């Protein structure tokens, strides 16, 4: 049985994808009692993508994490990165022995200033060969509408990558495998930061021309980061799970990170935006992680640093976008 940990939009979409295999059952960890009750009764997630009907006869809903971990050989992590440690650390590392983890999280673990795969390996003792990362330009809102989408499955273990590839493939999802787990995680972490910056460009009314230059430069920063951290690995950053994910997050109407940047660019305060969005976008935490964890690289990441200054140091969107313009024009 496959376990899914998390109950947001992407978790709901993954549940739908997994259940496309009509012989499959899943255990779904949903933290809030009232959400579980509505899912069981109405066959819909009341908080996210509530137009999607779910086959609850093949879903084992529970708020007991230990139960899911015990019953399932594969665990799909779909919790916001800011909360992953507070959830998984409630069980001892021994509970995860032999489990295979599939991270569908695009962010970092703030408490440990690390990627999700590093946290799983270093904190919980999960062998690297039992860790897989899934990424791609896949907005949950489009996946549940069964619009064609592509996913990359990254693992140092080819067998696990193939298992997960087949697990997620269906008539509207295509998958490829790669061993570039660091590159995929970097892209997933940083693209949300740059989406905030793309929103800033739009918010200060610099328009599509400057935004296109910004996104192109952001792509270069992502590649520089990947090459610095793992210089001996070939990072095919033009692959859709890297460049494609960056593009869709920077431009899509579904992107909460882009929306955060846009509202900041129009002068709205951060706290007001979070209330408006009903959530804290991943890029908010990721900007701090990139700034703190990779301090030696700050001079080579001017766009990421610009976003950080707006979010955490009170710099204005206008002044930071003027700085960006001075770099490239």
mmCIF file of C-alpha atoms in Angstrom:
data_model
loop_
_atom_site.group_PDB
_atom_site.id
_atom_site.type_symbol
_atom_site.label_atom_id
_atom_site.label_comp_id
_atom_site.label_asym_id
_atom_site.label_seq_id
_atom_site.Cartn_x
_atom_site.Cartn_y
_atom_site.Cartn_z
ATOM 1 C CA UNK A 1 0.000 0.000 0.000
ATOM 2 C CA UNK A 2 1.138 3.548 -0.748
ATOM 3 C CA UNK A 3 0.934 6.200 1.963
ATOM 4 C CA UNK A 4 0.315 9.870 1.190
ATOM 5 C CA UNK A 5 1.246 12.356 3.905
ATOM 6 C CA UNK A 6 -0.382 15.754 3.454
ATOM 7 C CA UNK A 7 -3.780 17.077 2.411
ATOM 8 C CA UNK A 8 -3.229 20.173 0.290
ATOM 9 C CA UNK A 9 -3.864 20.710 -3.412
ATOM 10 C CA UNK A 10 -0.893 18.721 -4.676
ATOM 11 C CA UNK A 11 -1.615 15.883 -2.232
ATOM 12 C CA UNK A 12 -5.199 15.740 -3.473
ATOM 13 C CA UNK A 13 -4.015 15.654 -7.083
ATOM 14 C CA UNK A 14 -1.533 12.872 -6.303
ATOM 15 C CA UNK A 15 -4.270 10.842 -4.632
ATOM 16 C CA UNK A 16 -6.305 11.131 -7.835
ATOM 17 C CA UNK A 17 -3.310 10.086 -9.957
ATOM 18 C CA UNK A 18 -2.497 7.087 -7.768
ATOM 19 C CA UNK A 19 -6.098 5.893 -7.879
ATOM 20 C CA UNK A 20 -6.051 5.824 -11.681
ATOM 21 C CA UNK A 21 -4.728 2.307 -11.106
ATOM 22 C CA UNK A 22 -8.056 0.722 -10.182
ATOM 23 C CA UNK A 23 -6.433 -2.081 -8.247
ATOM 24 C CA UNK A 24 -4.562 0.251 -5.925
ATOM 25 C CA UNK A 25 -5.410 1.390 -2.402
ATOM 26 C CA UNK A 26 -3.802 4.272 -0.540
ATOM 27 C CA UNK A 27 -3.486 5.311 3.073
ATOM 28 C CA UNK A 28 -3.980 9.059 3.378
ATOM 29 C CA UNK A 29 -2.728 10.985 6.410
ATOM 30 C CA UNK A 30 -4.927 14.056 6.866
ATOM 31 C CA UNK A 31 -4.178 16.002 10.021
ATOM 32 C CA UNK A 32 -7.524 17.672 10.719
ATOM 33 C CA UNK A 33 -10.443 15.550 11.943
ATOM 34 C CA UNK A 34 -13.091 17.709 10.286
ATOM 35 C CA UNK A 35 -11.399 17.472 6.873
ATOM 36 C CA UNK A 36 -11.226 13.674 7.097
ATOM 37 C CA UNK A 37 -14.915 13.539 8.004
ATOM 38 C CA UNK A 38 -15.923 15.606 4.983
ATOM 39 C CA UNK A 39 -13.728 13.596 2.611
ATOM 40 C CA UNK A 40 -15.258 10.359 3.861
ATOM 41 C CA UNK A 41 -18.802 11.715 3.601
ATOM 42 C CA UNK A 42 -18.682 13.832 0.439
ATOM 43 C CA UNK A 43 -15.825 12.142 -1.429
ATOM 44 C CA UNK A 44 -14.159 15.549 -1.780
ATOM 45 C CA UNK A 45 -11.445 17.516 -0.034
ATOM 46 C CA UNK A 46 -13.332 20.530 1.386
ATOM 47 C CA UNK A 47 -10.190 22.656 1.686
ATOM 48 C CA UNK A 48 -8.525 22.066 -1.680
ATOM 49 C CA UNK A 49 -9.761 21.261 -5.201
ATOM 50 C CA UNK A 50 -13.211 20.480 -3.840
ATOM 51 C CA UNK A 51 -14.696 19.854 -7.270
ATOM 52 C CA UNK A 52 -12.680 16.645 -7.603
ATOM 53 C CA UNK A 53 -14.524 13.464 -6.648
ATOM 54 C CA UNK A 54 -12.361 10.843 -4.944
ATOM 55 C CA UNK A 55 -12.903 7.094 -4.718
ATOM 56 C CA UNK A 56 -12.967 6.886 -0.936
ATOM 57 C CA UNK A 57 -13.638 3.143 -1.031
ATOM 58 C CA UNK A 58 -9.945 2.742 -1.867
ATOM 59 C CA UNK A 59 -8.693 5.430 0.505
ATOM 60 C CA UNK A 60 -7.854 4.637 4.130
ATOM 61 C CA UNK A 61 -8.172 8.020 5.853
ATOM 62 C CA UNK A 62 -6.385 8.524 9.144
ATOM 63 C CA UNK A 63 -4.839 11.163 11.347
ATOM 64 C CA UNK A 64 -2.456 8.606 12.827
ATOM 65 C CA UNK A 65 0.944 8.983 11.183
ATOM 66 C CA UNK A 66 2.351 5.860 12.843
ATOM 67 C CA UNK A 67 -0.453 3.811 11.295
ATOM 68 C CA UNK A 68 0.353 5.024 7.785
ATOM 69 C CA UNK A 69 4.087 4.450 8.214
ATOM 70 C CA UNK A 70 3.543 0.953 9.561
ATOM 71 C CA UNK A 71 1.127 -0.145 6.824
ATOM 72 C CA UNK A 72 2.894 1.314 3.784
ATOM 73 C CA UNK A 73 6.118 0.420 2.030
ATOM 74 C CA UNK A 74 6.187 3.686 0.051
ATOM 75 C CA UNK A 75 5.507 7.087 1.620
ATOM 76 C CA UNK A 76 4.685 10.094 -0.578
ATOM 77 C CA UNK A 77 5.506 13.366 1.193
ATOM 78 C CA UNK A 78 3.257 16.253 0.148
ATOM 79 C CA UNK A 79 3.450 18.576 3.161
ATOM 80 C CA UNK A 80 4.632 22.194 2.899
ATOM 81 C CA UNK A 81 8.367 22.093 3.534
ATOM 82 C CA UNK A 82 8.028 24.396 6.545
ATOM 83 C CA UNK A 83 6.100 21.674 8.396
ATOM 84 C CA UNK A 84 7.770 18.467 7.228
ATOM 85 C CA UNK A 85 10.082 18.170 10.249
ATOM 86 C CA UNK A 86 7.345 18.951 12.778
ATOM 87 C CA UNK A 87 5.317 16.069 11.323
ATOM 88 C CA UNK A 88 7.945 13.394 10.681
ATOM 89 C CA UNK A 89 9.949 14.103 13.842
ATOM 90 C CA UNK A 90 6.948 12.975 15.914
ATOM 91 C CA UNK A 91 8.063 9.389 15.229
ATOM 92 C CA UNK A 92 11.492 7.963 16.066
ATOM 93 C CA UNK A 93 13.873 7.314 13.149
ATOM 94 C CA UNK A 94 13.482 3.580 13.800
ATOM 95 C CA UNK A 95 9.876 3.816 12.561
ATOM 96 C CA UNK A 96 11.139 4.607 9.067
ATOM 97 C CA UNK A 97 13.533 1.686 8.681
ATOM 98 C CA UNK A 98 12.951 -0.016 5.336
ATOM 99 C CA UNK A 99 10.502 2.609 4.097
ATOM 100 C CA UNK A 100 10.868 4.197 0.690
ATOM 101 C CA UNK A 101 10.255 7.925 0.555
ATOM 102 C CA UNK A 102 8.936 9.873 -2.413
ATOM 103 C CA UNK A 103 9.277 13.610 -1.888
ATOM 104 C CA UNK A 104 6.859 15.724 -3.907
ATOM 105 C CA UNK A 105 7.872 18.796 -1.890
ATOM 106 C CA UNK A 106 9.401 21.787 -3.649
ATOM 107 C CA UNK A 107 11.178 23.524 -0.828
ATOM 108 C CA UNK A 108 13.660 23.114 1.998
ATOM 109 C CA UNK A 109 13.434 22.149 5.674
ATOM 110 C CA UNK A 110 13.895 25.420 7.626
ATOM 111 C CA UNK A 111 14.895 23.846 10.953
ATOM 112 C CA UNK A 112 17.864 22.098 9.359
ATOM 113 C CA UNK A 113 18.584 24.439 6.428
ATOM 114 C CA UNK A 114 18.589 21.436 4.160
ATOM 115 C CA UNK A 115 16.820 19.913 1.220
ATOM 116 C CA UNK A 116 14.160 17.303 1.938
ATOM 117 C CA UNK A 117 16.393 14.432 0.775
ATOM 118 C CA UNK A 118 19.224 15.629 3.043
ATOM 119 C CA UNK A 119 16.813 15.892 5.975
ATOM 120 C CA UNK A 120 15.526 12.362 5.390
ATOM 121 C CA UNK A 121 19.031 10.959 5.160
ATOM 122 C CA UNK A 122 20.822 12.929 7.858
ATOM 123 C CA UNK A 123 18.045 13.376 10.418
ATOM 124 C CA UNK A 124 15.920 10.240 9.977
ATOM 125 C CA UNK A 125 18.661 7.900 8.770
ATOM 126 C CA UNK A 126 16.921 6.958 5.523
ATOM 127 C CA UNK A 127 19.439 5.436 3.084
ATOM 128 C CA UNK A 128 19.877 7.509 -0.060
ATOM 129 C CA UNK A 129 18.832 4.523 -2.160
ATOM 130 C CA UNK A 130 15.412 4.664 -0.454
ATOM 131 C CA UNK A 131 14.791 8.307 -1.400
ATOM 132 C CA UNK A 132 13.143 9.603 -4.552
ATOM 133 C CA UNK A 133 12.203 13.150 -5.575
ATOM 134 C CA UNK A 134 9.334 13.949 -7.933
ATOM 135 C CA UNK A 135 9.104 17.260 -9.754
ATOM 136 C CA UNK A 136 7.870 18.895 -12.906
ATOM 137 C CA UNK A 137 5.745 21.716 -14.254
ATOM 138 C CA UNK A 138 2.574 20.282 -12.756
ATOM 139 C CA UNK A 139 0.034 22.604 -11.213
ATOM 140 C CA UNK A 140 -2.434 20.545 -9.203
ATOM 141 C CA UNK A 141 -5.338 22.541 -10.640
ATOM 142 C CA UNK A 142 -4.518 21.269 -14.134
ATOM 143 C CA UNK A 143 -3.595 17.717 -13.134
ATOM 144 C CA UNK A 144 -7.028 17.096 -11.603
ATOM 145 C CA UNK A 145 -8.591 18.319 -14.862
ATOM 146 C CA UNK A 146 -6.566 15.568 -16.558
ATOM 147 C CA UNK A 147 -4.660 17.975 -18.732
ATOM 148 C CA UNK A 148 -1.407 16.428 -20.048
ATOM 149 C CA UNK A 149 1.526 16.865 -17.687
ATOM 150 C CA UNK A 150 5.088 15.630 -17.333
ATOM 151 C CA UNK A 151 6.962 14.536 -14.218
ATOM 152 C CA UNK A 152 10.614 13.774 -13.553
ATOM 153 C CA UNK A 153 11.425 11.063 -11.036
ATOM 154 C CA UNK A 154 14.892 11.469 -9.514
ATOM 155 C CA UNK A 155 16.756 8.893 -7.450
ATOM 156 C CA UNK A 156 20.227 7.422 -7.109
ATOM 157 C CA UNK A 157 18.451 4.046 -7.114
ATOM 158 C CA UNK A 158 17.325 3.176 -10.677
ATOM 159 C CA UNK A 159 14.987 0.453 -9.391
ATOM 160 C CA UNK A 160 13.170 2.866 -7.083
ATOM 161 C CA UNK A 161 12.982 5.496 -9.815
ATOM 162 C CA UNK A 162 11.368 2.964 -12.141
ATOM 163 C CA UNK A 163 8.911 1.859 -9.447
ATOM 164 C CA UNK A 164 7.795 5.435 -8.854
ATOM 165 C CA UNK A 165 7.701 6.148 -12.571
ATOM 166 C CA UNK A 166 5.175 3.353 -13.087
ATOM 167 C CA UNK A 167 3.308 4.331 -9.926
ATOM 168 C CA UNK A 168 2.564 7.831 -11.225
ATOM 169 C CA UNK A 169 2.158 7.195 -14.937
ATOM 170 C CA UNK A 170 -1.386 7.304 -16.285
ATOM 171 C CA UNK A 171 -3.176 8.476 -19.400
ATOM 172 C CA UNK A 172 -2.522 12.157 -18.656
ATOM 173 C CA UNK A 173 0.816 11.921 -16.808
ATOM 174 C CA UNK A 174 4.086 11.094 -18.569
ATOM 175 C CA UNK A 175 7.229 10.419 -16.569
ATOM 176 C CA UNK A 176 10.986 10.250 -17.074
ATOM 177 C CA UNK A 177 13.718 9.189 -14.664
ATOM 178 C CA UNK A 178 16.999 10.859 -13.754
ATOM 179 C CA UNK A 179 19.727 10.366 -11.160
ATOM 180 C CA UNK A 180 20.176 14.130 -10.714
ATOM 181 C CA UNK A 181 18.369 14.316 -7.397
ATOM 182 C CA UNK A 182 20.299 17.429 -6.266
ATOM 183 C CA UNK A 183 19.530 19.290 -9.486
ATOM 184 C CA UNK A 184 15.841 18.465 -9.263
ATOM 185 C CA UNK A 185 15.661 19.596 -5.640
ATOM 186 C CA UNK A 186 17.552 22.816 -6.351
ATOM 187 C CA UNK A 187 15.207 23.618 -9.213
ATOM 188 C CA UNK A 188 12.169 22.884 -7.049
ATOM 189 C CA UNK A 189 13.531 25.030 -4.238
ATOM 190 C CA UNK A 190 14.704 28.024 -6.243
ATOM 191 C CA UNK A 191 11.963 28.318 -8.869
ATOM 192 C CA UNK A 192 9.514 29.424 -6.181
ATOM 193 C CA UNK A 193 11.880 32.209 -5.117
ATOM 194 C CA UNK A 194 12.201 33.399 -8.692
ATOM 195 C CA UNK A 195 8.446 33.228 -9.196
ATOM 196 C CA UNK A 196 8.110 35.792 -6.406
ATOM 197 C CA UNK A 197 10.595 37.948 -8.291
ATOM 198 C CA UNK A 198 8.648 37.545 -11.532
ATOM 199 C CA UNK A 199 5.572 38.707 -9.638
ATOM 200 C CA UNK A 200 7.514 41.718 -8.368
ATOM 201 C CA UNK A 201 8.332 42.653 -11.973
ATOM 202 C CA UNK A 202 4.656 42.561 -12.839
ATOM 203 C CA UNK A 203 3.582 44.316 -9.657
ATOM 204 C CA UNK A 204 5.797 47.334 -10.315
ATOM 205 C CA UNK A 205 4.487 47.356 -13.910
ATOM 206 C CA UNK A 206 7.757 46.580 -15.641
ATOM 207 C CA UNK A 207 5.866 44.340 -18.023
ATOM 208 C CA UNK A 208 6.570 41.149 -19.918
ATOM 209 C CA UNK A 209 9.798 42.279 -21.562
ATOM 210 C CA UNK A 210 11.676 42.745 -18.307
ATOM 211 C CA UNK A 211 10.037 39.670 -16.814
ATOM 212 C CA UNK A 212 11.358 37.567 -19.693
ATOM 213 C CA UNK A 213 14.887 38.862 -19.050
ATOM 214 C CA UNK A 214 14.421 38.175 -15.348
ATOM 215 C CA UNK A 215 13.305 34.568 -15.874
ATOM 216 C CA UNK A 216 16.191 33.910 -18.273
ATOM 217 C CA UNK A 217 18.680 35.242 -15.723
ATOM 218 C CA UNK A 218 17.006 33.191 -12.980
ATOM 219 C CA UNK A 219 17.567 30.084 -15.066
ATOM 220 C CA UNK A 220 21.273 30.933 -15.124
ATOM 221 C CA UNK A 221 21.354 31.304 -11.344
ATOM 222 C CA UNK A 222 19.710 27.916 -10.877
ATOM 223 C CA UNK A 223 22.314 26.282 -13.116
ATOM 224 C CA UNK A 224 25.153 28.047 -11.307
ATOM 225 C CA UNK A 225 23.855 26.810 -7.962
ATOM 226 C CA UNK A 226 23.556 23.228 -9.181
ATOM 227 C CA UNK A 227 27.032 23.256 -10.721
ATOM 228 C CA UNK A 228 28.548 24.699 -7.551
ATOM 229 C CA UNK A 229 26.981 22.154 -5.223
ATOM 230 C CA UNK A 230 27.594 19.110 -7.413
ATOM 231 C CA UNK A 231 30.224 20.095 -10.002
ATOM 232 C CA UNK A 232 30.795 16.524 -11.156
ATOM 233 C CA UNK A 233 27.152 15.965 -12.110
ATOM 234 C CA UNK A 234 25.736 16.871 -15.493
ATOM 235 C CA UNK A 235 22.651 18.994 -14.865
ATOM 236 C CA UNK A 236 20.388 19.011 -17.893
ATOM 237 C CA UNK A 237 18.720 22.224 -16.766
ATOM 238 C CA UNK A 238 16.898 22.649 -20.068
ATOM 239 C CA UNK A 239 14.885 19.567 -19.148
ATOM 240 C CA UNK A 240 11.255 20.381 -18.397
ATOM 241 C CA UNK A 241 11.513 19.535 -14.697
ATOM 242 C CA UNK A 242 14.043 22.364 -14.376
ATOM 243 C CA UNK A 243 13.428 25.091 -16.953
ATOM 244 C CA UNK A 244 9.803 24.096 -17.535
ATOM 245 C CA UNK A 245 8.950 24.233 -13.854
ATOM 246 C CA UNK A 246 10.636 27.613 -13.538
ATOM 247 C CA UNK A 247 8.672 28.995 -16.475
ATOM 248 C CA UNK A 248 5.263 27.764 -15.411
ATOM 249 C CA UNK A 249 5.722 28.959 -11.828
ATOM 250 C CA UNK A 250 6.834 32.405 -12.970
ATOM 251 C CA UNK A 251 3.982 32.879 -15.444
ATOM 252 C CA UNK A 252 0.986 30.807 -14.383
ATOM 253 C CA UNK A 253 -2.157 32.256 -12.852
ATOM 254 C CA UNK A 254 -2.143 29.257 -10.489
ATOM 255 C CA UNK A 255 1.229 30.218 -8.955
ATOM 256 C CA UNK A 256 0.826 31.405 -5.372
ATOM 257 C CA UNK A 257 4.482 32.480 -5.324
ATOM 258 C CA UNK A 258 4.018 34.709 -8.351
ATOM 259 C CA UNK A 259 0.873 36.107 -6.740
ATOM 260 C CA UNK A 260 2.824 36.895 -3.565
ATOM 261 C CA UNK A 261 5.398 38.822 -5.588
ATOM 262 C CA UNK A 262 2.762 40.663 -7.581
ATOM 263 C CA UNK A 263 0.936 41.849 -4.470
ATOM 264 C CA UNK A 264 4.228 42.906 -2.868
ATOM 265 C CA UNK A 265 4.984 44.845 -6.022
ATOM 266 C CA UNK A 266 1.707 46.730 -5.717
ATOM 267 C CA UNK A 267 2.613 47.759 -2.178
ATOM 268 C CA UNK A 268 0.643 45.249 -0.110
ATOM 269 C CA UNK A 269 2.275 44.162 3.208
ATOM 270 C CA UNK A 270 3.396 40.553 3.665
ATOM 271 C CA UNK A 271 1.004 39.718 6.523
ATOM 272 C CA UNK A 272 -1.988 41.023 4.570
ATOM 273 C CA UNK A 273 -0.951 38.919 1.555
ATOM 274 C CA UNK A 274 -0.684 35.750 3.611
ATOM 275 C CA UNK A 275 -4.201 36.330 4.939
ATOM 276 C CA UNK A 276 -5.434 36.961 1.398
ATOM 277 C CA UNK A 277 -3.799 33.813 0.016
ATOM 278 C CA UNK A 278 -4.806 31.685 2.997
ATOM 279 C CA UNK A 279 -1.338 30.131 3.047
ATOM 280 C CA UNK A 280 2.350 30.988 3.100
ATOM 281 C CA UNK A 281 3.837 30.172 -0.318
ATOM 282 C CA UNK A 282 6.907 27.904 -0.334
ATOM 283 C CA UNK A 283 9.076 30.598 -1.880
ATOM 284 C CA UNK A 284 8.862 32.696 1.276
ATOM 285 C CA UNK A 285 10.750 30.051 3.274
ATOM 286 C CA UNK A 286 12.969 29.063 0.361
ATOM 287 C CA UNK A 287 14.273 32.624 -0.038
ATOM 288 C CA UNK A 288 15.547 32.541 3.535
ATOM 289 C CA UNK A 289 17.094 29.108 3.094
ATOM 290 C CA UNK A 290 18.954 30.133 -0.065
ATOM 291 C CA UNK A 291 20.216 33.276 1.699
ATOM 292 C CA UNK A 292 21.377 31.515 4.875
ATOM 293 C CA UNK A 293 22.556 28.124 3.699
ATOM 294 C CA UNK A 294 24.446 29.277 0.647
ATOM 295 C CA UNK A 295 25.994 32.476 2.003
ATOM 296 C CA UNK A 296 29.192 31.926 0.016
ATOM 297 C CA UNK A 297 27.166 32.052 -3.208
ATOM 298 C CA UNK A 298 25.252 35.272 -2.553
ATOM 299 C CA UNK A 299 27.305 37.321 -5.009
ATOM 300 C CA UNK A 300 26.369 34.884 -7.783
ATOM 301 C CA UNK A 301 22.647 34.938 -6.908
ATOM 302 C CA UNK A 302 21.642 38.610 -7.194
ATOM 303 C CA UNK A 303 18.044 37.832 -8.180
ATOM 304 C CA UNK A 304 17.450 35.485 -5.246
ATOM 305 C CA UNK A 305 19.039 38.058 -2.946
ATOM 306 C CA UNK A 306 16.739 40.774 -4.281
ATOM 307 C CA UNK A 307 13.695 38.694 -3.377
ATOM 308 C CA UNK A 308 15.160 37.993 0.073
ATOM 309 C CA UNK A 309 15.652 41.707 0.758
ATOM 310 C CA UNK A 310 12.042 42.488 -0.116
ATOM 311 C CA UNK A 311 10.680 39.655 2.029
ATOM 312 C CA UNK A 312 12.927 39.934 5.072
ATOM 313 C CA UNK A 313 14.788 43.250 5.130
ATOM 314 C CA UNK A 314 12.051 45.707 4.256
ATOM 315 C CA UNK A 315 13.493 46.709 0.891
ATOM 316 C CA UNK A 316 10.918 47.923 -1.615
ATOM 317 C CA UNK A 317 9.949 46.029 -4.728
ATOM 318 C CA UNK A 318 10.621 49.157 -6.807
ATOM 319 C CA UNK A 319 14.187 49.583 -5.563
ATOM 320 C CA UNK A 320 15.041 45.908 -6.020
ATOM 321 C CA UNK A 321 13.609 45.757 -9.522
ATOM 322 C CA UNK A 322 15.589 48.906 -10.402
ATOM 323 C CA UNK A 323 18.669 47.054 -9.174
ATOM 324 C CA UNK A 324 17.771 44.106 -11.422
ATOM 325 C CA UNK A 325 17.367 46.431 -14.404
ATOM 326 C CA UNK A 326 20.809 47.942 -13.726
ATOM 327 C CA UNK A 327 22.341 44.465 -13.879
ATOM 328 C CA UNK A 328 20.975 43.531 -17.262
ATOM 329 C CA UNK A 329 20.194 46.749 -19.170
#
